Amino acid sequence: MTTPPNDPATERFDVAVIGDGPAGSALARACRRQRIDVVLVGDDAPWTATYSTWADDLVDDSGLELVDVDAVVAIASAEVWAYGARPHRLPRTYATLDNERLRSALQVDVEHRRVRVDRVRVAPDGHRLELVDTSIIVARVVIDATGWPARFARHDSERAPAWQTALGVVLSEPPPGDLGTPTFMDFRRVLGPDGAPSSVGPSGVTTFCYSLPVRDGWLVEETVLAARPAIEPIALLPRLAARLGRHPDSVLADAIRTEYVRIPLGGSRPGPDQPIVAFGAAAGYVHAATGFSVAASIRAAPRVAAAVGLALESSPGTVDPAPIAEAVWTAPMRRTRVLHDFGLEVLLDLDDDEVRAFFDAFFELSIVDWSAYLRVDTPPGEVSAVMARLFRSSSWQLRRRLAGRNPASLARMLRP
């Protein structure tokens, strides 16, 4: 980093990463490990969301840990449960992350400016980041990791996302019954006091319950699988309370803390031909089936940092951002994203019973198959093969619904 002698308010770096959440921090750390002159810029806001992941998604394809898993995991469950109409034991370690330890691990040795960026002015000789404290950072490469929608990178379309929204409460003790064991998805019907199915809560949308131990208690969360437009999280309180067999007021009164979650699914990716490169959720790394993005960003960071290093080395002046954008969304990943988006649109068309049947079939696949589908960087051939096996293992009724209005389109998707 160099500072012009007559301009003490201006700093110069090769790379500026805007957004100091998990994605931006992971990329800045990866750049630092490439010995790139990088600065991380953000308002240093607390990481308050509950970040969870399959533990093996924090390990690269060669078996190398991308972060110190033991250090950043708060609680790990060796198995979790999923319920469609039937129970499914999932023997795959599921981890809730310790936000402060994760933050420390991702930001270690990273130059960090804890201030909000007000504006970015693009210029061939260096992009100017104008900060709210009136100081300036000039960088040859600017990465937008501010979350979706990106603040500074442009998206390639106005495609409206679907939304996964949730209301969660952290209780001091595990809830009674099955939800007192780590539960990834519970799509079973909510029952009323008389044991009959309850229709309480938003109509016309499928929800599931997510329940697992966290550092300060036990998180129980009612979640909309996907909806367009979004369902407000507070509308889920009556259904969550009914699932717990309690009154809504008592659920909130007993909560150690409450989470209101809004996650975009299938939002448009940033356009490739632009001077600012997006990364993480800002680049559309949110998985269309789970809403997860943190592990995807950590997995992608070394690859993208390597592309940044090559782009800087190839030109002493203006840097072509196209190879960096290509590393964010490689051609195989873009094809996989098309498959995931297709799956999302199918799910949006299913009713509650069909969703249960779908996830029963999904979690009855091998653990290798369904694990592969739940990553954004799985090669498209593997994803299409999983989709084909799911289709073949489904009932004829569900196959008709999966084919939807365009069976030819589905056939092309499932072609090896």
Tab-separated table of C-alpha atoms in Angstrom:
chain	number	residue	atom	x	y	z
A	1	MET	CA	0.000	0.000	0.000
A	2	THR	CA	1.255	3.497	-0.865
A	3	THR	CA	-0.070	6.925	-0.007
A	4	PRO	CA	0.510	9.998	-2.175
A	5	PRO	CA	2.693	12.376	-0.115
A	6	ASN	CA	0.451	15.398	-0.628
A	7	ASP	CA	-2.855	13.616	-0.143
A	8	PRO	CA	-2.961	12.066	3.351
A	9	ALA	CA	-6.648	11.187	2.973
A	10	THR	CA	-6.007	8.887	-0.018
A	11	GLU	CA	-4.654	5.341	0.115
A	12	ARG	CA	-3.782	3.108	-2.824
A	13	PHE	CA	-4.120	-0.659	-3.023
A	14	ASP	CA	-4.119	-3.172	-5.825
A	15	VAL	CA	-7.421	-4.647	-4.620
A	16	ALA	CA	-10.285	-3.333	-2.505
A	17	VAL	CA	-12.950	-5.749	-1.264
A	18	ILE	CA	-16.115	-3.909	-0.235
A	19	GLY	CA	-18.168	-5.699	2.388
A	20	ASP	CA	-16.616	-7.227	5.519
A	21	GLY	CA	-19.093	-10.035	6.063
A	22	PRO	CA	-18.049	-13.690	5.689
A	23	ALA	CA	-17.772	-13.606	1.871
A	24	GLY	CA	-15.709	-10.429	1.628
A	25	SER	CA	-13.525	-11.444	4.556
A	26	ALA	CA	-12.877	-14.871	3.021
A	27	LEU	CA	-11.841	-13.335	-0.295
A	28	ALA	CA	-9.627	-10.694	1.329
A	29	ARG	CA	-7.872	-13.412	3.349
A	30	ALA	CA	-7.387	-15.533	0.211
A	31	CYS	CA	-5.913	-12.518	-1.610
A	32	ARG	CA	-3.596	-11.845	1.318
A	33	ARG	CA	-2.389	-15.452	1.114
A	34	GLN	CA	-1.589	-14.802	-2.560
A	35	ARG	CA	0.545	-11.840	-1.378
A	36	ILE	CA	-1.814	-9.430	-3.076
A	37	ASP	CA	-1.934	-5.836	-1.833
A	38	VAL	CA	-5.550	-5.914	-0.625
A	39	VAL	CA	-7.755	-3.930	1.732
A	40	LEU	CA	-11.078	-5.011	3.207
A	41	VAL	CA	-13.561	-2.153	3.569
A	42	GLY	CA	-16.813	-2.254	5.532
A	43	ASP	CA	-18.691	-0.823	8.463
A	44	ASP	CA	-17.619	-3.633	10.834
A	45	ALA	CA	-21.238	-4.483	11.689
A	46	PRO	CA	-21.751	-7.493	13.970
A	47	TRP	CA	-22.398	-10.850	12.336
A	48	THR	CA	-25.746	-11.579	13.961
A	49	ALA	CA	-27.187	-14.244	11.646
A	50	THR	CA	-26.942	-17.923	12.516
A	51	TYR	CA	-24.489	-19.379	10.002
A	52	SER	CA	-24.622	-23.136	9.568
A	53	THR	CA	-23.150	-25.542	7.058
A	54	TRP	CA	-22.344	-29.144	6.392
A	55	ALA	CA	-18.891	-29.481	7.946
A	56	ASP	CA	-17.405	-31.204	4.892
A	57	ASP	CA	-18.262	-28.168	2.758
A	58	LEU	CA	-15.463	-26.352	4.616
A	59	VAL	CA	-12.946	-28.785	3.108
A	60	ASP	CA	-11.724	-28.467	-0.479
A	61	ASP	CA	-11.703	-31.255	-3.049
A	62	SER	CA	-8.184	-32.299	-2.043
A	63	GLY	CA	-9.209	-32.738	1.594
A	64	LEU	CA	-7.586	-29.520	2.827
A	65	GLU	CA	-9.531	-27.513	5.400
A	66	LEU	CA	-10.383	-24.051	4.043
A	67	VAL	CA	-10.631	-22.759	7.606
A	68	ASP	CA	-9.732	-24.381	10.920
A	69	VAL	CA	-13.003	-26.267	11.249
A	70	ASP	CA	-12.532	-27.160	14.921
A	71	ALA	CA	-11.868	-23.508	15.737
A	72	VAL	CA	-14.841	-21.964	13.924
A	73	VAL	CA	-17.539	-24.549	14.684
A	74	ALA	CA	-19.620	-23.726	17.740
A	75	ILE	CA	-21.712	-26.903	17.798
A	76	ALA	CA	-21.579	-29.925	15.514
A	77	SER	CA	-24.223	-32.607	15.187
A	78	ALA	CA	-22.967	-35.901	13.772
A	79	GLU	CA	-26.397	-36.505	12.280
A	80	VAL	CA	-29.571	-34.550	11.641
A	81	TRP	CA	-33.104	-35.522	10.694
A	82	ALA	CA	-35.347	-34.556	7.822
A	83	TYR	CA	-39.070	-35.245	7.477
A	84	GLY	CA	-41.233	-35.207	4.369
A	85	ALA	CA	-44.108	-37.520	5.082
A	86	ARG	CA	-41.508	-39.935	6.500
A	87	PRO	CA	-38.436	-39.550	8.735
A	88	HIS	CA	-34.936	-39.581	7.232
A	89	ARG	CA	-31.756	-39.898	9.282
A	90	LEU	CA	-28.953	-37.908	7.620
A	91	PRO	CA	-25.563	-39.162	8.866
A	92	ARG	CA	-23.612	-36.089	7.776
A	93	THR	CA	-22.051	-33.683	10.253
A	94	TYR	CA	-23.951	-30.412	10.416
A	95	ALA	CA	-22.247	-27.455	12.067
A	96	THR	CA	-23.345	-24.154	13.528
A	97	LEU	CA	-20.514	-21.654	13.230
A	98	ASP	CA	-19.128	-19.421	15.948
A	99	ASN	CA	-19.426	-16.014	14.312
A	100	GLU	CA	-16.697	-14.291	16.282
A	101	ARG	CA	-14.201	-17.101	15.766
A	102	LEU	CA	-15.094	-17.295	12.097
A	103	ARG	CA	-14.674	-13.558	11.771
A	104	SER	CA	-11.280	-13.658	13.467
A	105	ALA	CA	-10.135	-16.559	11.295
A	106	LEU	CA	-11.197	-14.886	8.044
A	107	GLN	CA	-9.844	-11.436	8.895
A	108	VAL	CA	-6.486	-12.423	10.388
A	109	ASP	CA	-3.607	-10.362	8.928
A	110	VAL	CA	-6.011	-8.562	6.555
A	111	GLU	CA	-5.724	-4.792	6.157
A	112	HIS	CA	-9.158	-3.567	7.247
A	113	ARG	CA	-10.755	-0.131	6.952
A	114	ARG	CA	-13.785	-0.094	9.242
A	115	VAL	CA	-15.839	2.488	7.430
A	116	ARG	CA	-18.740	2.426	4.994
A	117	VAL	CA	-18.195	3.076	1.291
A	118	ASP	CA	-20.426	5.859	0.029
A	119	ARG	CA	-19.631	5.742	-3.691
A	120	VAL	CA	-17.316	4.103	-6.209
A	121	ARG	CA	-16.109	6.126	-9.156
A	122	VAL	CA	-14.812	3.915	-11.946
A	123	ALA	CA	-11.709	5.081	-13.805
A	124	PRO	CA	-9.138	3.345	-16.040
A	125	ASP	CA	-6.208	4.420	-13.858
A	126	GLY	CA	-7.780	3.266	-10.580
A	127	HIS	CA	-11.272	3.137	-9.127
A	128	ARG	CA	-11.976	5.645	-6.360
A	129	LEU	CA	-13.799	4.450	-3.260
A	130	GLU	CA	-15.269	7.469	-1.515
A	131	LEU	CA	-15.779	6.623	2.152
A	132	VAL	CA	-18.308	8.222	4.480
A	133	ASP	CA	-15.473	9.665	6.599
A	134	THR	CA	-14.407	11.631	3.432
A	135	SER	CA	-11.227	9.578	2.939
A	136	ILE	CA	-10.461	7.946	-0.415
A	137	ILE	CA	-9.165	4.541	-1.428
A	138	VAL	CA	-7.901	4.020	-4.971
A	139	ALA	CA	-7.727	0.424	-6.183
A	140	ARG	CA	-6.949	-1.295	-9.480
A	141	VAL	CA	-9.521	-4.018	-8.772
A	142	VAL	CA	-12.746	-3.573	-6.809
A	143	ILE	CA	-14.765	-6.532	-5.535
A	144	ASP	CA	-18.337	-6.034	-4.331
A	145	ALA	CA	-19.155	-8.458	-1.497
A	146	THR	CA	-21.968	-6.413	0.039
A	147	GLY	CA	-24.673	-9.109	-0.165
A	148	TRP	CA	-27.641	-9.409	-2.493
A	149	PRO	CA	-28.520	-7.207	-4.287
A	150	ALA	CA	-25.009	-5.923	-4.809
A	151	ARG	CA	-24.541	-2.261	-3.916
A	152	PHE	CA	-22.031	-1.425	-6.623
A	153	ALA	CA	-21.924	-4.264	-9.173
A	154	ARG	CA	-24.777	-4.362	-11.693
A	155	HIS	CA	-26.973	-7.413	-12.119
A	156	ASP	CA	-27.478	-8.830	-15.595
A	157	SER	CA	-31.288	-8.774	-15.449
A	158	GLU	CA	-34.214	-7.688	-13.347
A	159	ARG	CA	-35.192	-11.305	-12.671
A	160	ALA	CA	-37.124	-11.347	-9.408
A	161	PRO	CA	-35.858	-13.837	-6.847
A	162	ALA	CA	-37.982	-16.172	-4.837
A	163	TRP	CA	-37.629	-15.624	-1.110
A	164	GLN	CA	-36.878	-17.951	1.745
A	165	THR	CA	-38.075	-16.178	4.861
A	166	ALA	CA	-38.114	-17.440	8.426
A	167	LEU	CA	-38.988	-16.579	11.985
A	168	GLY	CA	-36.770	-18.210	14.573
A	169	VAL	CA	-36.640	-18.181	18.345
A	170	VAL	CA	-33.791	-19.310	20.551
A	171	LEU	CA	-35.153	-21.136	23.582
A	172	SER	CA	-33.272	-22.093	26.724
A	173	GLU	CA	-34.181	-25.776	26.354
A	174	PRO	CA	-34.815	-28.089	23.389
A	175	PRO	CA	-38.491	-28.330	22.446
A	176	PRO	CA	-40.299	-31.574	23.307
A	177	GLY	CA	-40.665	-34.345	20.769
A	178	ASP	CA	-38.775	-34.829	17.526
A	179	LEU	CA	-37.772	-31.172	17.305
A	180	GLY	CA	-35.635	-31.727	20.394
A	181	THR	CA	-33.146	-33.530	18.117
A	182	PRO	CA	-31.178	-31.671	15.402
A	183	THR	CA	-33.607	-31.262	12.515
A	184	PHE	CA	-32.626	-29.937	9.101
A	185	MET	CA	-36.118	-29.853	7.575
A	186	ASP	CA	-39.470	-30.920	9.009
A	187	PHE	CA	-42.254	-30.611	6.438
A	188	ARG	CA	-44.823	-32.586	8.417
A	189	ARG	CA	-48.273	-31.134	8.911
A	190	VAL	CA	-48.759	-28.818	11.860
A	191	LEU	CA	-51.419	-30.237	14.178
A	192	GLY	CA	-53.880	-28.321	16.319
A	193	PRO	CA	-54.780	-29.079	19.964
A	194	ASP	CA	-57.347	-31.646	18.788
A	195	GLY	CA	-54.733	-33.533	16.760
A	196	ALA	CA	-56.245	-32.453	13.454
A	197	PRO	CA	-54.153	-30.646	10.784
A	198	SER	CA	-53.983	-26.919	11.466
A	199	SER	CA	-54.233	-24.256	8.757
A	200	VAL	CA	-52.855	-21.496	10.971
A	201	GLY	CA	-50.311	-19.193	9.353
A	202	PRO	CA	-49.871	-18.035	5.743
A	203	SER	CA	-51.912	-19.910	3.154
A	204	GLY	CA	-50.665	-21.203	-0.173
A	205	VAL	CA	-47.008	-21.560	0.846
A	206	THR	CA	-45.058	-24.565	2.079
A	207	THR	CA	-43.089	-24.158	5.299
A	208	PHE	CA	-40.796	-26.395	7.280
A	209	CYS	CA	-39.277	-26.297	10.745
A	210	TYR	CA	-35.540	-26.117	11.345
A	211	SER	CA	-34.381	-26.984	14.862
A	212	LEU	CA	-30.865	-27.327	16.246
A	213	PRO	CA	-28.637	-26.434	19.193
A	214	VAL	CA	-26.803	-23.116	19.062
A	215	ARG	CA	-24.314	-21.563	21.458
A	216	ASP	CA	-26.913	-19.684	23.504
A	217	GLY	CA	-29.738	-22.249	23.500
A	218	TRP	CA	-31.859	-24.094	20.963
A	219	LEU	CA	-32.958	-22.439	17.729
A	220	VAL	CA	-36.401	-23.360	16.378
A	221	GLU	CA	-37.273	-21.696	13.102
A	222	GLU	CA	-40.355	-21.838	10.870
A	223	THR	CA	-39.189	-21.327	7.311
A	224	VAL	CA	-40.891	-20.663	3.992
A	225	LEU	CA	-39.277	-23.035	1.502
A	226	ALA	CA	-39.631	-20.488	-1.325
A	227	ALA	CA	-42.204	-17.872	-2.245
A	228	ARG	CA	-42.585	-15.126	-4.785
A	229	PRO	CA	-43.402	-12.526	-3.488
A	230	ALA	CA	-41.887	-12.876	-0.039
A	231	ILE	CA	-43.880	-13.856	3.052
A	232	GLU	CA	-43.088	-11.576	5.961
A	233	PRO	CA	-41.309	-13.496	8.749
A	234	ILE	CA	-43.721	-12.345	11.467
A	235	ALA	CA	-46.581	-14.018	9.579
A	236	LEU	CA	-44.946	-17.348	10.481
A	237	LEU	CA	-45.305	-16.859	14.243
A	238	PRO	CA	-48.750	-18.540	14.548
A	239	ARG	CA	-47.523	-21.621	12.661
A	240	LEU	CA	-44.330	-21.835	14.699
A	241	ALA	CA	-46.317	-21.547	17.921
A	242	ALA	CA	-48.794	-24.206	16.777
A	243	ARG	CA	-45.933	-26.528	15.875
A	244	LEU	CA	-44.585	-26.092	19.394
A	245	GLY	CA	-48.070	-26.483	20.931
A	246	ARG	CA	-47.872	-23.045	22.517
A	247	HIS	CA	-49.465	-19.606	22.348
A	248	PRO	CA	-47.599	-17.110	20.136
A	249	ASP	CA	-47.175	-14.631	22.984
A	250	SER	CA	-45.530	-17.223	25.215
A	251	VAL	CA	-43.121	-18.248	22.448
A	252	LEU	CA	-41.891	-14.682	22.070
A	253	ALA	CA	-41.852	-14.090	25.824
A	254	ASP	CA	-39.621	-17.114	26.406
A	255	ALA	CA	-37.245	-16.401	23.523
A	256	ILE	CA	-33.665	-15.582	24.442
A	257	ARG	CA	-33.490	-13.870	21.051
A	258	THR	CA	-35.527	-13.789	17.881
A	259	GLU	CA	-34.344	-14.065	14.285
A	260	TYR	CA	-36.093	-12.597	11.244
A	261	VAL	CA	-34.620	-14.062	8.069
A	262	ARG	CA	-34.973	-12.973	4.420
A	263	ILE	CA	-32.872	-14.860	1.842
A	264	PRO	CA	-33.134	-14.340	-1.950
A	265	LEU	CA	-33.242	-17.547	-3.997
A	266	GLY	CA	-32.451	-17.567	-7.692
A	267	GLY	CA	-31.727	-13.860	-7.990
A	268	SER	CA	-29.966	-12.655	-11.125
A	269	ARG	CA	-26.195	-12.958	-11.330
A	270	PRO	CA	-24.056	-9.857	-11.904
A	271	GLY	CA	-23.327	-9.050	-15.515
A	272	PRO	CA	-19.875	-10.236	-16.658
A	273	ASP	CA	-18.924	-7.112	-18.607
A	274	GLN	CA	-18.531	-4.500	-15.921
A	275	PRO	CA	-15.628	-2.923	-14.060
A	276	ILE	CA	-16.704	-4.008	-10.544
A	277	VAL	CA	-16.732	-7.745	-9.849
A	278	ALA	CA	-19.282	-9.196	-7.422
A	279	PHE	CA	-18.560	-12.033	-5.007
A	280	GLY	CA	-20.490	-14.124	-2.493
A	281	ALA	CA	-24.202	-13.501	-2.059
A	282	ALA	CA	-23.745	-10.311	-4.106
A	283	ALA	CA	-22.787	-12.596	-6.994
A	284	GLY	CA	-25.741	-14.928	-6.483
A	285	TYR	CA	-23.945	-17.668	-4.516
A	286	VAL	CA	-27.116	-18.321	-2.494
A	287	HIS	CA	-28.154	-21.931	-3.111
A	288	ALA	CA	-31.622	-22.116	-4.640
A	289	ALA	CA	-32.685	-25.055	-2.440
A	290	THR	CA	-31.203	-24.215	0.975
A	291	GLY	CA	-30.450	-20.487	1.044
A	292	PHE	CA	-26.865	-21.241	2.132
A	293	SER	CA	-23.992	-19.136	0.792
A	294	VAL	CA	-21.242	-18.814	3.433
A	295	ALA	CA	-19.508	-22.132	2.747
A	296	ALA	CA	-19.839	-21.552	-1.016
A	297	SER	CA	-17.996	-18.238	-0.644
A	298	ILE	CA	-15.261	-19.767	1.514
A	299	ARG	CA	-14.812	-22.575	-1.045
A	300	ALA	CA	-14.623	-20.124	-3.959
A	301	ALA	CA	-12.290	-17.581	-2.347
A	302	PRO	CA	-8.929	-19.265	-3.181
A	303	ARG	CA	-9.936	-19.781	-6.829
A	304	VAL	CA	-11.066	-16.178	-7.233
A	305	ALA	CA	-8.015	-14.808	-5.422
A	306	ALA	CA	-5.767	-16.752	-7.803
A	307	ALA	CA	-7.592	-15.164	-10.747
A	308	VAL	CA	-7.152	-11.727	-9.173
A	309	GLY	CA	-3.422	-12.344	-8.841
A	310	LEU	CA	-3.086	-13.403	-12.477
A	311	ALA	CA	-5.095	-10.393	-13.672
A	312	LEU	CA	-2.855	-8.026	-11.720
A	313	GLU	CA	0.314	-9.670	-13.039
A	314	SER	CA	-0.865	-9.579	-16.640
A	315	SER	CA	-1.188	-5.812	-16.717
A	316	PRO	CA	0.806	-3.161	-14.829
A	317	GLY	CA	-1.950	-0.629	-15.454
A	318	THR	CA	-5.625	-1.143	-16.168
A	319	VAL	CA	-6.833	-4.575	-15.065
A	320	ASP	CA	-9.290	-6.568	-17.165
A	321	PRO	CA	-11.972	-7.746	-14.688
A	322	ALA	CA	-13.402	-10.381	-17.065
A	323	PRO	CA	-11.085	-13.254	-15.995
A	324	ILE	CA	-11.916	-12.509	-12.353
A	325	ALA	CA	-15.650	-12.572	-13.063
A	326	GLU	CA	-15.137	-15.866	-14.923
A	327	ALA	CA	-13.496	-17.316	-11.809
A	328	VAL	CA	-16.463	-16.220	-9.683
A	329	TRP	CA	-18.902	-17.996	-12.021
A	330	THR	CA	-17.048	-20.533	-14.123
A	331	ALA	CA	-18.819	-21.987	-17.165
A	332	PRO	CA	-19.573	-25.282	-15.353
A	333	MET	CA	-20.951	-23.385	-12.358
A	334	ARG	CA	-23.195	-21.344	-14.637
A	335	ARG	CA	-24.622	-24.549	-16.101
A	336	THR	CA	-25.156	-25.935	-12.601
A	337	ARG	CA	-26.939	-22.711	-11.661
A	338	VAL	CA	-29.378	-23.232	-14.553
A	339	LEU	CA	-30.196	-26.677	-13.145
A	340	HIS	CA	-30.676	-25.310	-9.637
A	341	ASP	CA	-32.912	-22.511	-10.935
A	342	PHE	CA	-35.000	-25.084	-12.804
A	343	GLY	CA	-35.370	-27.055	-9.568
A	344	LEU	CA	-36.435	-23.927	-7.705
A	345	GLU	CA	-39.172	-23.157	-10.219
A	346	VAL	CA	-40.431	-26.739	-9.934
A	347	LEU	CA	-40.619	-26.465	-6.149
A	348	LEU	CA	-42.544	-23.195	-6.389
A	349	ASP	CA	-45.252	-25.044	-8.358
A	350	LEU	CA	-45.702	-27.961	-5.913
A	351	ASP	CA	-48.344	-28.100	-3.212
A	352	ASP	CA	-47.636	-29.230	0.366
A	353	ASP	CA	-48.172	-32.949	-0.233
A	354	GLU	CA	-46.056	-32.863	-3.379
A	355	VAL	CA	-43.248	-31.067	-1.547
A	356	ARG	CA	-43.291	-33.774	1.125
A	357	ALA	CA	-43.140	-36.466	-1.554
A	358	PHE	CA	-40.317	-34.605	-3.290
A	359	PHE	CA	-38.140	-34.403	-0.175
A	360	ASP	CA	-38.908	-37.990	0.785
A	361	ALA	CA	-37.509	-39.011	-2.605
A	362	PHE	CA	-34.628	-36.536	-2.345
A	363	PHE	CA	-33.364	-37.721	1.036
A	364	GLU	CA	-33.777	-41.366	0.043
A	365	LEU	CA	-31.060	-40.803	-2.553
A	366	SER	CA	-27.538	-41.686	-1.484
A	367	ILE	CA	-25.788	-39.201	0.779
A	368	VAL	CA	-23.272	-38.612	-2.038
A	369	ASP	CA	-26.102	-37.668	-4.407
A	370	TRP	CA	-28.059	-35.259	-2.256
A	371	SER	CA	-24.864	-33.713	-0.852
A	372	ALA	CA	-23.663	-33.000	-4.384
A	373	TYR	CA	-26.940	-31.302	-5.296
A	374	LEU	CA	-26.660	-28.977	-2.279
A	375	ARG	CA	-23.429	-27.315	-3.464
A	376	VAL	CA	-23.269	-24.504	-6.014
A	377	ASP	CA	-19.919	-25.711	-7.387
A	378	THR	CA	-20.833	-29.338	-8.144
A	379	PRO	CA	-20.161	-30.072	-11.842
A	380	PRO	CA	-23.346	-29.848	-13.912
A	381	GLY	CA	-23.098	-33.427	-15.148
A	382	GLU	CA	-23.229	-34.681	-11.568
A	383	VAL	CA	-26.174	-32.432	-10.735
A	384	SER	CA	-28.169	-33.503	-13.785
A	385	ALA	CA	-27.427	-37.153	-12.933
A	386	VAL	CA	-28.780	-36.618	-9.415
A	387	MET	CA	-31.892	-34.965	-10.852
A	388	ALA	CA	-32.378	-37.911	-13.211
A	389	ARG	CA	-32.067	-40.424	-10.367
A	390	LEU	CA	-34.539	-38.401	-8.301
A	391	PHE	CA	-36.985	-38.348	-11.205
A	392	ARG	CA	-36.713	-42.107	-11.749
A	393	SER	CA	-37.201	-42.865	-8.046
A	394	SER	CA	-40.298	-40.638	-7.719
A	395	SER	CA	-43.897	-41.788	-7.994
A	396	TRP	CA	-45.656	-41.414	-11.349
A	397	GLN	CA	-47.799	-38.647	-9.873
A	398	LEU	CA	-44.752	-36.690	-8.730
A	399	ARG	CA	-43.017	-37.315	-12.074
A	400	ARG	CA	-45.907	-35.642	-13.877
A	401	ARG	CA	-45.603	-32.628	-11.601
A	402	LEU	CA	-41.811	-32.488	-11.952
A	403	ALA	CA	-42.154	-32.523	-15.727
A	404	GLY	CA	-44.563	-29.598	-15.431
A	405	ARG	CA	-45.805	-27.867	-18.505
A	406	ASN	CA	-42.646	-28.503	-20.531
A	407	PRO	CA	-41.443	-32.149	-20.452
A	408	ALA	CA	-38.997	-31.435	-23.296
A	409	SER	CA	-37.254	-28.841	-21.141
A	410	LEU	CA	-36.912	-31.359	-18.305
A	411	ALA	CA	-35.539	-33.965	-20.717
A	412	ARG	CA	-32.854	-31.523	-21.883
A	413	MET	CA	-31.961	-30.756	-18.256
A	414	LEU	CA	-31.509	-34.423	-17.394
A	415	ARG	CA	-29.486	-35.280	-20.508
A	416	PRO	CA	-25.984	-36.508	-19.502
